CSV table of N, CA, C and O in Angstrom, one decimal:
chain,number,residue,atom,x,y,z
A,272,UNK,N,2.7,5.5,-18.7
A,272,UNK,CA,3.8,4.7,-18.4
A,272,UNK,C,4.4,4.8,-17.0
A,272,UNK,O,4.8,3.9,-16.4
A,273,UNK,N,4.4,6.0,-16.6
A,273,UNK,CA,5.0,6.4,-15.3
A,273,UNK,C,4.1,5.7,-14.1
A,273,UNK,O,4.6,5.2,-13.2
A,274,UNK,N,2.8,5.8,-14.4
A,274,UNK,CA,1.9,5.1,-13.4
A,274,UNK,C,2.1,3.6,-13.4
A,274,UNK,O,2.1,3.0,-12.3
A,275,UNK,N,2.3,3.0,-14.6
A,275,UNK,CA,2.6,1.5,-14.7
A,275,UNK,C,3.8,1.3,-13.9
A,275,UNK,O,3.9,0.2,-13.3
A,276,UNK,N,4.9,2.0,-14.2
A,276,UNK,CA,6.2,1.8,-13.5
A,276,UNK,C,6.0,1.9,-12.1
A,276,UNK,O,6.6,1.1,-11.3
A,277,UNK,N,5.4,2.9,-11.5
A,277,UNK,CA,5.0,3.1,-10.1
A,277,UNK,C,4.4,1.8,-9.5
A,277,UNK,O,4.8,1.3,-8.5
A,278,UNK,N,3.3,1.2,-10.2
A,278,UNK,CA,2.6,0.1,-9.7
A,278,UNK,C,3.5,-1.1,-9.6
A,278,UNK,O,3.6,-1.8,-8.5
A,279,UNK,N,4.4,-1.3,-10.7
A,279,UNK,CA,5.4,-2.5,-10.7
A,279,UNK,C,6.3,-2.3,-9.5
A,279,UNK,O,6.6,-3.3,-8.8
A,280,UNK,N,6.8,-1.0,-9.4
A,280,UNK,CA,7.7,-0.8,-8.3
A,280,UNK,C,7.2,-1.0,-7.0
A,280,UNK,O,7.9,-1.7,-6.1
A,281,UNK,N,6.2,-0.6,-6.7
A,281,UNK,CA,5.4,-0.8,-5.4
A,281,UNK,C,5.2,-2.3,-5.2
A,281,UNK,O,5.5,-2.8,-4.1
A,282,UNK,N,4.7,-3.1,-6.2
A,282,UNK,CA,4.6,-4.5,-5.9
A,282,UNK,C,5.9,-5.3,-5.8
A,282,UNK,O,6.0,-6.2,-5.0
A,283,UNK,N,7.0,-4.9,-6.5
A,283,UNK,CA,8.2,-5.3,-6.3
A,283,UNK,C,8.8,-5.1,-4.9
A,283,UNK,O,9.4,-6.0,-4.3
A,284,UNK,N,8.6,-3.9,-4.3
A,284,UNK,CA,9.1,-3.6,-3.1
A,284,UNK,C,8.4,-4.2,-2.0
A,284,UNK,O,8.9,-4.5,-0.8
A,285,UNK,N,7.0,-4.4,-2.1
A,285,UNK,CA,6.2,-4.7,-1.1
A,285,UNK,C,5.9,-6.3,-1.2
A,285,UNK,O,5.7,-6.9,0.0
A,286,UNK,N,5.7,-6.9,-2.2
A,286,UNK,CA,5.2,-8.2,-2.4
A,286,UNK,C,6.1,-9.1,-2.9
A,286,UNK,O,6.3,-10.2,-2.4
A,287,UNK,N,6.7,-8.9,-4.1
A,287,UNK,CA,7.6,-9.8,-4.9
A,287,UNK,C,9.1,-9.6,-4.6
A,287,UNK,O,9.9,-9.5,-5.5
A,288,UNK,N,9.4,-9.4,-3.3
A,288,UNK,CA,10.8,-9.0,-3.0
A,288,UNK,C,11.8,-9.9,-3.5
A,288,UNK,O,12.9,-9.6,-3.9
A,289,UNK,N,11.6,-11.2,-3.3
A,289,UNK,CA,12.6,-12.2,-3.6
A,289,UNK,C,12.4,-13.0,-4.9
A,289,UNK,O,12.8,-14.1,-5.0
A,290,UNK,N,11.5,-12.5,-5.7
A,290,UNK,CA,11.0,-13.1,-6.9
A,290,UNK,C,11.3,-12.4,-8.1
A,290,UNK,O,11.1,-11.2,-8.3
A,291,UNK,N,12.0,-13.1,-9.1
A,291,UNK,CA,12.3,-12.6,-10.3
A,291,UNK,C,11.5,-13.1,-11.5
A,291,UNK,O,11.3,-12.4,-12.5
A,292,UNK,N,11.0,-14.3,-11.3
A,292,UNK,CA,10.2,-14.9,-12.3
A,292,UNK,C,9.0,-15.6,-11.7
A,292,UNK,O,8.9,-15.9,-10.6
A,293,UNK,N,7.9,-15.6,-12.6
A,293,UNK,CA,6.6,-15.9,-12.0
A,293,UNK,C,6.7,-17.4,-11.4
A,293,UNK,O,6.0,-17.8,-10.6
A,294,UNK,N,7.4,-18.3,-12.0
A,294,UNK,CA,7.6,-19.7,-11.6
A,294,UNK,C,8.3,-19.7,-10.2
A,294,UNK,O,8.2,-20.8,-9.6
A,295,UNK,N,8.8,-18.7,-9.7
A,295,UNK,CA,9.4,-18.8,-8.3
A,295,UNK,C,8.4,-18.5,-7.3
A,295,UNK,O,8.7,-18.6,-6.0
A,296,UNK,N,7.1,-18.1,-7.6
A,296,UNK,CA,6.2,-17.7,-6.6
A,296,UNK,C,5.7,-19.0,-5.9
A,296,UNK,O,5.5,-20.1,-6.4
A,297,UNK,N,5.6,-18.8,-4.6
A,297,UNK,CA,5.3,-20.0,-3.8
A,297,UNK,C,4.1,-19.6,-2.9
A,297,UNK,O,4.2,-19.0,-1.8
A,298,UNK,N,2.9,-19.9,-3.3
A,298,UNK,CA,1.6,-19.6,-2.5
A,298,UNK,C,1.4,-20.5,-1.3
A,298,UNK,O,1.7,-21.7,-1.5
A,299,UNK,N,1.2,-19.9,-0.2
A,299,UNK,CA,0.9,-20.7,1.1
A,299,UNK,C,-0.5,-20.6,1.4
A,299,UNK,O,-0.8,-19.7,2.3
A,300,UNK,N,-1.4,-21.6,1.0
A,300,UNK,CA,-2.8,-21.4,1.2
A,300,UNK,C,-3.1,-22.0,2.6
A,300,UNK,O,-4.3,-21.9,3.0
A,301,UNK,N,-2.2,-22.7,3.2
A,301,UNK,CA,-2.4,-23.3,4.4
A,301,UNK,C,-2.1,-22.4,5.7
A,301,UNK,O,-2.2,-22.7,6.8
A,302,UNK,N,-1.7,-21.2,5.4
A,302,UNK,CA,-1.4,-20.2,6.4
A,302,UNK,C,-2.6,-19.8,7.2
A,302,UNK,O,-3.7,-19.6,6.7
A,303,UNK,N,-2.5,-19.9,8.6
A,303,UNK,CA,-3.8,-19.5,9.4
A,303,UNK,C,-4.1,-18.1,9.2
A,303,UNK,O,-3.2,-17.1,9.2
A,304,UNK,N,-5.4,-17.7,9.2
A,304,UNK,CA,-5.9,-16.4,9.0
A,304,UNK,C,-5.5,-15.7,10.3
A,304,UNK,O,-5.6,-14.4,10.3
A,305,UNK,N,-5.3,-16.3,11.3
A,305,UNK,CA,-4.9,-15.6,12.6
A,305,UNK,C,-3.6,-14.8,12.5
A,305,UNK,O,-3.3,-13.9,13.3
A,306,UNK,N,-2.8,-15.1,11.5
A,306,UNK,CA,-1.6,-14.4,11.1
A,306,UNK,C,-1.9,-13.0,10.6
A,306,UNK,O,-0.9,-12.0,10.6
A,307,UNK,N,-3.1,-12.6,10.3
A,307,UNK,CA,-3.5,-11.2,9.7
A,307,UNK,C,-3.9,-10.5,11.0
A,307,UNK,O,-4.6,-10.8,11.8
A,308,UNK,N,-3.3,-9.3,11.1
A,308,UNK,CA,-3.6,-8.4,12.1
A,308,UNK,C,-4.8,-7.4,11.7
A,308,UNK,O,-4.6,-6.6,10.9
A,309,UNK,N,-5.9,-7.7,12.4
A,309,UNK,CA,-7.1,-7.0,12.0
A,309,UNK,C,-7.6,-6.1,13.1
A,309,UNK,O,-8.6,-5.4,13.1
A,310,UNK,N,-6.8,-5.9,14.1
A,310,UNK,CA,-7.1,-5.0,15.2
A,310,UNK,C,-6.4,-3.6,14.8
A,310,UNK,O,-5.0,-3.6,14.8
A,311,UNK,N,-7.2,-2.7,14.7
A,311,UNK,CA,-6.7,-1.4,14.2
A,311,UNK,C,-5.7,-0.7,15.2
A,311,UNK,O,-6.0,-0.7,16.4
A,312,UNK,N,-4.7,-0.4,14.6
A,312,UNK,CA,-3.6,0.4,15.3
A,312,UNK,C,-2.8,-0.4,16.5
A,312,UNK,O,-2.1,0.1,17.2
A,313,UNK,N,-3.1,-1.7,16.6
A,313,UNK,CA,-2.4,-2.6,17.5
A,313,UNK,C,-0.9,-2.5,17.4
A,313,UNK,O,-0.1,-2.2,18.3
A,314,UNK,N,-0.4,-2.9,16.3
A,314,UNK,CA,1.1,-2.8,16.0
A,314,UNK,C,1.6,-1.5,15.9
A,314,UNK,O,2.8,-1.3,16.4
A,315,UNK,N,0.9,-0.6,15.4
A,315,UNK,CA,1.4,0.8,15.4
A,315,UNK,C,1.7,1.4,16.7
A,315,UNK,O,2.7,2.1,17.1
A,316,UNK,N,0.8,1.2,17.6
A,316,UNK,CA,0.9,1.6,19.1
A,316,UNK,C,2.0,0.9,19.8
A,316,UNK,O,2.8,1.4,20.6
A,317,UNK,N,2.3,-0.3,19.4
A,317,UNK,CA,3.5,-1.0,20.0
A,317,UNK,C,4.9,-0.3,19.4
A,317,UNK,O,5.9,-0.2,20.1
A,318,UNK,N,4.8,0.1,18.3
A,318,UNK,CA,5.9,0.8,17.7
A,318,UNK,C,6.1,2.1,18.2
A,318,UNK,O,7.3,2.7,18.4
A,319,UNK,N,5.1,2.8,18.8
A,319,UNK,CA,5.3,4.2,19.4
A,319,UNK,C,6.1,4.0,20.7
A,319,UNK,O,6.8,5.0,21.0
A,320,UNK,N,5.7,2.8,21.4
A,320,UNK,CA,6.4,2.7,22.6
A,320,UNK,C,7.7,1.9,22.6
A,320,UNK,O,8.3,1.5,23.6
A,321,UNK,N,8.1,1.5,21.4
A,321,UNK,CA,9.4,0.8,21.3
A,321,UNK,C,10.6,1.7,21.5
A,321,UNK,O,10.5,2.8,21.4
A,322,UNK,N,11.7,1.1,21.9
A,322,UNK,CA,12.9,1.8,22.2
A,322,UNK,C,13.3,2.8,21.1
A,322,UNK,O,13.7,3.9,21.3
A,323,UNK,N,13.2,2.3,19.8
A,323,UNK,CA,13.5,3.1,18.7
A,323,UNK,C,12.2,3.6,18.1
A,323,UNK,O,11.5,2.8,17.6
A,324,UNK,N,12.1,5.0,17.8
A,324,UNK,CA,11.0,5.4,17.2
A,324,UNK,C,11.0,5.4,15.6
A,324,UNK,O,10.1,5.8,15.0
A,325,UNK,N,12.3,5.1,15.2
A,325,UNK,CA,12.5,5.0,13.7
A,325,UNK,C,11.5,4.0,13.0
A,325,UNK,O,11.0,4.3,12.0
A,326,UNK,N,11.2,2.8,13.7
A,326,UNK,CA,10.4,1.8,13.1
A,326,UNK,C,8.9,2.5,13.0
A,326,UNK,O,8.3,2.2,11.9
A,327,UNK,N,8.5,3.2,14.0
A,327,UNK,CA,7.3,3.9,13.9
A,327,UNK,C,7.0,4.8,12.8
A,327,UNK,O,6.1,4.7,12.0
A,328,UNK,N,8.1,5.6,12.6
A,328,UNK,CA,8.0,6.7,11.4
A,328,UNK,C,8.2,5.9,10.2
A,328,UNK,O,7.4,6.3,9.2
A,329,UNK,N,8.9,4.9,10.0
A,329,UNK,CA,9.1,4.1,8.7
A,329,UNK,C,7.8,3.4,8.5
A,329,UNK,O,7.3,3.4,7.3
A,330,UNK,N,7.1,2.9,9.4
A,330,UNK,CA,5.9,2.1,9.2
A,330,UNK,C,4.7,3.0,8.9
A,330,UNK,O,4.1,2.8,7.8
A,331,UNK,N,4.5,4.1,9.6
A,331,UNK,CA,3.4,4.9,9.3
A,331,UNK,C,3.7,5.8,8.1
A,331,UNK,O,2.9,5.9,7.1
A,332,UNK,N,4.7,6.7,8.3
A,332,UNK,CA,4.9,7.7,7.2
A,332,UNK,C,5.4,7.0,5.9
A,332,UNK,O,5.2,7.5,4.8
A,333,UNK,N,6.1,6.0,6.0
A,333,UNK,CA,6.5,5.3,4.8
A,333,UNK,C,5.4,4.7,4.0
A,333,UNK,O,5.3,4.8,2.9
A,334,UNK,N,4.4,4.1,4.7
A,334,UNK,CA,3.2,3.7,4.1
A,334,UNK,C,2.5,4.8,3.4
A,334,UNK,O,1.8,4.5,2.4
A,335,UNK,N,2.3,5.9,4.2
A,335,UNK,CA,1.7,7.0,3.6
A,335,UNK,C,2.3,7.6,2.3
A,335,UNK,O,1.8,7.7,1.3
A,336,UNK,N,3.7,7.9,2.4
A,336,UNK,CA,4.4,8.3,1.3
A,336,UNK,C,4.4,7.4,0.1
A,336,UNK,O,4.5,7.8,-1.1
A,337,UNK,N,4.4,6.1,0.3
A,337,UNK,CA,4.4,5.2,-0.8
A,337,UNK,C,3.1,5.2,-1.6
A,337,UNK,O,3.2,4.9,-2.8
A,338,UNK,N,2.0,5.7,-1.0
A,338,UNK,CA,0.8,5.8,-1.8
A,338,UNK,C,0.4,7.3,-2.3
A,338,UNK,O,-0.6,7.4,-3.0
A,339,UNK,N,1.2,8.2,-2.0
A,339,UNK,CA,1.0,9.6,-2.5
A,339,UNK,C,1.1,9.6,-4.0
A,339,UNK,O,0.1,10.2,-4.5
A,340,UNK,N,2.0,8.9,-4.6
A,340,UNK,CA,2.0,8.8,-6.1
A,340,UNK,C,0.6,8.2,-6.7
A,340,UNK,O,0.2,8.7,-7.8
A,341,UNK,N,0.1,7.3,-6.0
A,341,UNK,CA,-1.0,6.6,-6.6
A,341,UNK,C,-2.2,7.7,-6.6
A,341,UNK,O,-2.9,7.7,-7.6
A,342,UNK,N,-2.4,8.5,-5.5
A,342,UNK,CA,-3.3,9.5,-5.5
A,342,UNK,C,-3.2,10.6,-6.5
A,342,UNK,O,-4.0,11.3,-7.0
A,343,UNK,N,-2.0,10.8,-7.0
A,343,UNK,CA,-1.7,11.9,-7.9
A,343,UNK,C,-1.8,11.3,-9.3
A,343,UNK,O,-2.4,11.8,-10.3
A,344,UNK,N,-1.3,10.1,-9.6
A,344,UNK,CA,-1.2,9.5,-10.9
A,344,UNK,C,-2.6,9.0,-11.3
A,344,UNK,O,-3.0,9.0,-12.4
A,345,UNK,N,-3.3,8.4,-10.4
A,345,UNK,CA,-4.6,7.8,-10.7
A,345,UNK,C,-5.7,8.8,-11.4
A,345,UNK,O,-6.2,8.4,-12.5
A,346,UNK,N,-5.9,9.9,-10.7
A,346,UNK,CA,-6.8,10.8,-11.6
A,346,UNK,C,-6.3,11.5,-12.9
A,346,UNK,O,-6.9,11.8,-13.7
A,347,UNK,N,-4.8,11.4,-12.9
A,347,UNK,CA,-4.3,11.8,-14.3
A,347,UNK,C,-4.5,10.8,-15.3
A,347,UNK,O,-4.9,11.1,-16.5
A,348,UNK,N,-4.4,9.4,-15.0
A,348,UNK,CA,-4.5,8.4,-16.0
A,348,UNK,C,-5.9,8.1,-16.3
A,348,UNK,O,-6.4,8.0,-17.5
A,349,UNK,N,-6.8,8.2,-15.3
A,349,UNK,CA,-8.2,8.1,-15.5
A,349,UNK,C,-9.1,9.3,-15.3
A,349,UNK,O,-9.9,9.3,-14.5
A,350,UNK,N,-8.8,10.4,-16.0
A,350,UNK,CA,-9.2,11.5,-15.8
A,350,UNK,C,-10.6,11.7,-15.9
A,350,UNK,O,-11.3,12.5,-15.2
A,351,UNK,N,-11.3,11.0,-16.7
A,351,UNK,CA,-12.7,11.1,-17.0
A,351,UNK,C,-13.6,10.5,-15.9
A,351,UNK,O,-14.6,11.1,-15.5
A,352,UNK,N,-13.0,9.4,-15.2
A,352,UNK,CA,-13.7,8.6,-14.1
A,352,UNK,C,-13.1,8.8,-12.8
A,352,UNK,O,-13.8,8.3,-11.8
A,353,UNK,N,-12.1,9.5,-12.7
A,353,UNK,CA,-11.4,9.5,-11.4
A,353,UNK,C,-11.8,10.6,-10.4
A,353,UNK,O,-11.3,11.6,-10.3
A,354,UNK,N,-12.9,10.3,-9.7
A,354,UNK,CA,-13.5,11.2,-8.6
A,354,UNK,C,-12.5,10.9,-7.4
A,354,UNK,O,-11.8,10.0,-7.3
A,355,UNK,N,-12.8,11.8,-6.4
A,355,UNK,CA,-12.1,11.6,-5.0
A,355,UNK,C,-12.4,10.3,-4.5
A,355,UNK,O,-11.6,9.5,-4.1
A,356,UNK,N,-13.8,9.8,-4.5
A,356,UNK,CA,-14.1,8.6,-3.9
A,356,UNK,C,-13.5,7.5,-4.7
A,356,UNK,O,-13.1,6.5,-4.0
A,357,UNK,N,-13.5,7.5,-6.1
A,357,UNK,CA,-13.0,6.3,-6.7
A,357,UNK,C,-11.4,6.2,-6.5
A,357,UNK,O,-10.9,5.1,-6.5
A,358,UNK,N,-10.8,7.4,-6.5
A,358,UNK,CA,-9.4,7.3,-6.2
A,358,UNK,C,-9.0,6.8,-4.9
A,358,UNK,O,-8.2,5.8,-4.8
A,359,UNK,N,-9.7,7.2,-3.9
A,359,UNK,CA,-9.5,6.6,-2.6
A,359,UNK,C,-9.8,5.1,-2.6
A,359,UNK,O,-9.1,4.3,-2.0
A,360,UNK,N,-11.0,4.9,-3.1
A,360,UNK,CA,-11.4,3.4,-3.1
A,360,UNK,C,-10.3,2.5,-3.8
A,360,UNK,O,-10.1,1.4,-3.5
A,361,UNK,N,-9.9,3.0,-5.0
A,361,UNK,CA,-8.9,2.2,-5.8
A,361,UNK,C,-7.7,2.1,-5.0
A,361,UNK,O,-7.0,1.1,-5.1
A,362,UNK,N,-7.2,3.2,-4.4
A,362,UNK,CA,-6.0,3.0,-3.5
A,362,UNK,C,-6.2,2.1,-2.5
A,362,UNK,O,-5.1,1.3,-2.1
A,363,UNK,N,-7.4,2.1,-1.8
A,363,UNK,CA,-7.6,1.1,-0.7
A,363,UNK,C,-7.5,-0.4,-1.2
A,363,UNK,O,-7.0,-1.3,-0.7
A,364,UNK,N,-8.2,-0.5,-2.5
A,364,UNK,CA,-8.2,-1.8,-3.0
A,364,UNK,C,-6.9,-2.4,-3.4
A,364,UNK,O,-6.5,-3.5,-3.1
A,365,UNK,N,-6.1,-1.4,-3.9
A,365,UNK,CA,-4.7,-1.9,-4.2
A,365,UNK,C,-4.0,-2.3,-3.0
A,365,UNK,O,-3.1,-3.2,-3.0
A,366,UNK,N,-4.1,-1.5,-2.0
A,366,UNK,CA,-3.5,-1.8,-0.6
A,366,UNK,C,-3.9,-3.1,0.0
A,366,UNK,O,-3.1,-4.0,0.3
A,367,UNK,N,-5.2,-3.4,-0.2
A,367,UNK,CA,-5.7,-4.7,0.3
A,367,UNK,C,-5.2,-5.8,-0.7
A,367,UNK,O,-4.9,-6.9,-0.1
A,368,UNK,N,-5.0,-5.5,-1.9
A,368,UNK,CA,-4.5,-6.6,-2.7
A,368,UNK,C,-3.0,-6.8,-2.3
A,368,UNK,O,-2.6,-8.0,-2.3
A,369,UNK,N,-2.2,-5.9,-2.1
A,369,UNK,CA,-0.8,-6.1,-1.6
A,369,UNK,C,-0.8,-6.8,-0.3
A,369,UNK,O,-0.1,-7.9,-0.2
A,370,UNK,N,-1.7,-6.5,0.7
A,370,UNK,CA,-1.7,-7.3,1.9
A,370,UNK,C,-2.2,-8.7,1.7
A,370,UNK,O,-1.6,-9.6,2.4
A,371,UNK,N,-3.0,-8.9,0.8
A,371,UNK,CA,-3.4,-10.2,0.5
A,371,UNK,C,-2.4,-11.0,-0.1
A,371,UNK,O,-2.0,-12.2,0.3
A,372,UNK,N,-1.6,-10.4,-1.0
A,372,UNK,CA,-0.4,-11.2,-1.7
A,372,UNK,C,0.6,-11.4,-0.7
A,372,UNK,O,1.2,-12.4,-0.7
A,373,UNK,N,0.9,-10.5,0.1
A,373,UNK,CA,1.9,-10.6,1.2
A,373,UNK,C,1.6,-11.8,2.1
A,373,UNK,O,2.5,-12.6,2.5
A,374,UNK,N,0.3,-11.9,2.4
A,374,UNK,CA,-0.2,-13.1,3.3
A,374,UNK,C,0.1,-14.4,2.6
A,374,UNK,O,0.6,-15.4,3.1
A,375,UNK,N,-0.5,-14.3,1.3
A,375,UNK,CA,-0.4,-15.8,0.5
A,375,UNK,C,0.9,-16.2,0.1
A,375,UNK,O,1.3,-17.3,0.1
A,376,UNK,N,1.8,-15.1,-0.1
A,376,UNK,CA,3.3,-15.4,-0.6
A,376,UNK,C,4.2,-15.4,0.7
A,376,UNK,O,5.4,-15.7,0.4
A,377,UNK,N,3.8,-15.1,1.8
A,377,UNK,CA,4.6,-15.1,3.1
A,377,UNK,C,5.8,-14.2,2.8
A,377,UNK,O,7.0,-14.5,3.1
A,378,UNK,N,5.5,-12.9,2.3
A,378,UNK,CA,6.6,-12.0,2.0
A,378,UNK,C,6.4,-10.7,2.9
A,378,UNK,O,7.2,-9.7,2.8
A,379,UNK,N,5.5,-10.7,3.8
A,379,UNK,CA,5.4,-9.6,4.7
A,379,UNK,C,4.2,-9.9,5.7
A,379,UNK,O,3.6,-10.9,5.7
A,380,UNK,N,4.0,-8.8,6.6
A,380,UNK,CA,3.1,-9.0,7.6
A,380,UNK,C,1.9,-8.3,7.0
A,380,UNK,O,1.9,-7.1,6.6
A,381,UNK,N,0.7,-8.9,7.1
A,381,UNK,CA,-0.7,-8.4,6.7
A,381,UNK,C,-1.3,-7.7,7.8
A,381,UNK,O,-1.5,-8.4,8.9
A,382,UNK,N,-1.4,-6.4,7.7
A,382,UNK,CA,-1.9,-5.6,8.8
A,382,UNK,C,-2.9,-4.6,8.3
A,382,UNK,O,-2.7,-3.8,7.3
A,383,UNK,N,-4.0,-4.4,9.1
A,383,UNK,CA,-5.0,-3.3,8.7
A,383,UNK,C,-4.4,-2.0,8.8
A,383,UNK,O,-4.8,-1.1,8.2
A,384,UNK,N,-3.5,-1.8,9.6
A,384,UNK,CA,-2.7,-0.4,9.8
A,384,UNK,C,-2.1,0.0,8.5
A,384,UNK,O,-2.3,1.2,8.1
A,385,UNK,N,-1.6,-1.0,7.7
A,385,UNK,CA,-1.0,-0.6,6.4
A,385,UNK,C,-2.0,-0.2,5.4
A,385,UNK,O,-1.8,0.9,4.8
A,386,UNK,N,-3.2,-0.8,5.5
A,386,UNK,CA,-4.4,-0.4,4.6
A,386,UNK,C,-4.7,1.1,4.9
A,386,UNK,O,-4.9,1.9,4.1
A,387,UNK,N,-4.7,1.3,6.1
A,387,UNK,CA,-5.1,2.6,6.6
A,387,UNK,C,-4.2,3.7,6.3
A,387,UNK,O,-4.6,4.7,5.7
A,388,UNK,N,-2.8,3.4,6.5
A,388,UNK,CA,-1.8,4.5,6.1
A,388,UNK,C,-1.9,4.7,4.6
A,388,UNK,O,-1.5,5.7,4.1
A,389,UNK,N,-1.8,3.6,3.8
A,389,UNK,CA,-1.9,3.6,2.4
A,389,UNK,C,-3.0,4.3,1.9
A,389,UNK,O,-2.8,5.2,1.0
A,390,UNK,N,-4.2,4.1,2.4
A,390,UNK,CA,-5.3,4.9,2.0
A,390,UNK,C,-5.1,6.4,2.3
A,390,UNK,O,-5.5,7.2,1.4
A,391,UNK,N,-4.6,6.7,3.5
A,391,UNK,CA,-4.3,8.1,3.8
A,391,UNK,C,-3.3,8.8,2.8
A,391,UNK,O,-3.4,9.9,2.4
A,392,UNK,N,-2.4,7.9,2.3
A,392,UNK,CA,-1.5,8.4,1.3
A,392,UNK,C,-2.1,8.6,0.0
A,392,UNK,O,-1.8,9.6,-0.7
A,393,UNK,N,-3.1,7.8,-0.4
A,393,UNK,CA,-3.8,8.1,-1.7
A,393,UNK,C,-4.6,9.3,-1.6
A,393,UNK,O,-4.8,10.2,-2.5
A,394,UNK,N,-5.2,9.6,-0.3
A,394,UNK,CA,-6.0,10.8,-0.2
A,394,UNK,C,-5.1,12.0,-0.2
A,394,UNK,O,-5.4,12.9,-0.9
A,395,UNK,N,-3.8,12.0,0.4
A,395,UNK,CA,-2.9,13.1,0.4
A,395,UNK,C,-2.5,13.2,-1.0
A,395,UNK,O,-2.4,14.5,-1.5
A,396,UNK,N,-2.3,12.3,-1.8
A,396,UNK,CA,-1.9,12.4,-3.2
A,396,UNK,C,-2.9,13.1,-4.1
A,396,UNK,O,-2.7,13.9,-4.8
A,397,UNK,N,-4.2,12.7,-3.8
A,397,UNK,CA,-5.4,13.2,-4.6
A,397,UNK,C,-5.5,14.8,-4.2
A,397,UNK,O,-5.6,15.6,-5.1
A,398,UNK,N,-5.3,15.1,-3.0
A,398,UNK,CA,-5.4,16.5,-2.5
A,398,UNK,C,-4.2,17.3,-3.3
A,398,UNK,O,-4.4,18.5,-3.7
A,399,UNK,N,-3.0,16.7,-3.2
A,399,UNK,CA,-2.0,17.4,-4.0
A,399,UNK,C,-2.2,17.5,-5.5
A,399,UNK,O,-1.9,18.7,-6.0
A,400,UNK,N,-2.8,16.6,-6.1
A,400,UNK,CA,-3.2,16.7,-7.5
A,400,UNK,C,-4.2,17.7,-7.7
A,400,UNK,O,-4.1,18.5,-8.7
A,401,UNK,N,-5.2,17.9,-6.9
A,401,UNK,CA,-6.3,19.0,-6.9
A,401,UNK,C,-5.6,20.3,-6.8
A,401,UNK,O,-5.9,21.2,-7.5
A,402,UNK,N,-4.6,20.5,-5.8
A,402,UNK,CA,-4.1,21.6,-5.6
A,402,UNK,C,-3.2,22.2,-6.8
A,402,UNK,O,-3.2,23.3,-7.2
A,403,UNK,N,-2.4,21.3,-7.3
A,403,UNK,CA,-1.6,21.6,-8.4
A,403,UNK,C,-2.4,21.9,-9.7
A,403,UNK,O,-2.1,22.6,-10.4
A,404,UNK,N,-3.4,21.1,-9.8
A,404,UNK,CA,-4.3,21.3,-11.0
A,404,UNK,C,-5.0,22.7,-11.0
A,404,UNK,O,-5.2,23.3,-12.1
A,405,UNK,N,-5.4,23.2,-9.8
A,405,UNK,CA,-5.9,24.5,-9.7
A,405,UNK,C,-5.0,25.6,-9.9
A,405,UNK,O,-5.4,26.7,-10.4
A,406,UNK,N,-3.7,25.3,-9.6
A,406,UNK,CA,-2.7,26.4,-9.8
A,406,UNK,C,-2.4,26.8,-11.2
A,406,UNK,O,-2.6,26.2,-12.1
């Protein structure tokens, strides 16, 4: 149940920010694909040189921390099948799903950097899971 609550919370914070009911969803299928940032670290480097470094830390470390619970909970819930590779792959697919929904619902910026940082968070969570499990 905790894992389900976490998934719903992440989706509400990242994708369904202004939506309370499914009929309020407004898909924008005519949005140009050029709105997706597929250049790795392009926007992140812009934030490094921005006047305020707070945006850089929020974007990079916030995305990592947001997916640490995924890396911890996924192997607990799917204990028989959750290898390191499956956990990382599912974390990455969940992140790609969020970015796709953000693009279609126009609720955020779709960025390859977010997928990278989210996947790093899933990896970190899995490492924490393994360390705690061995202790």
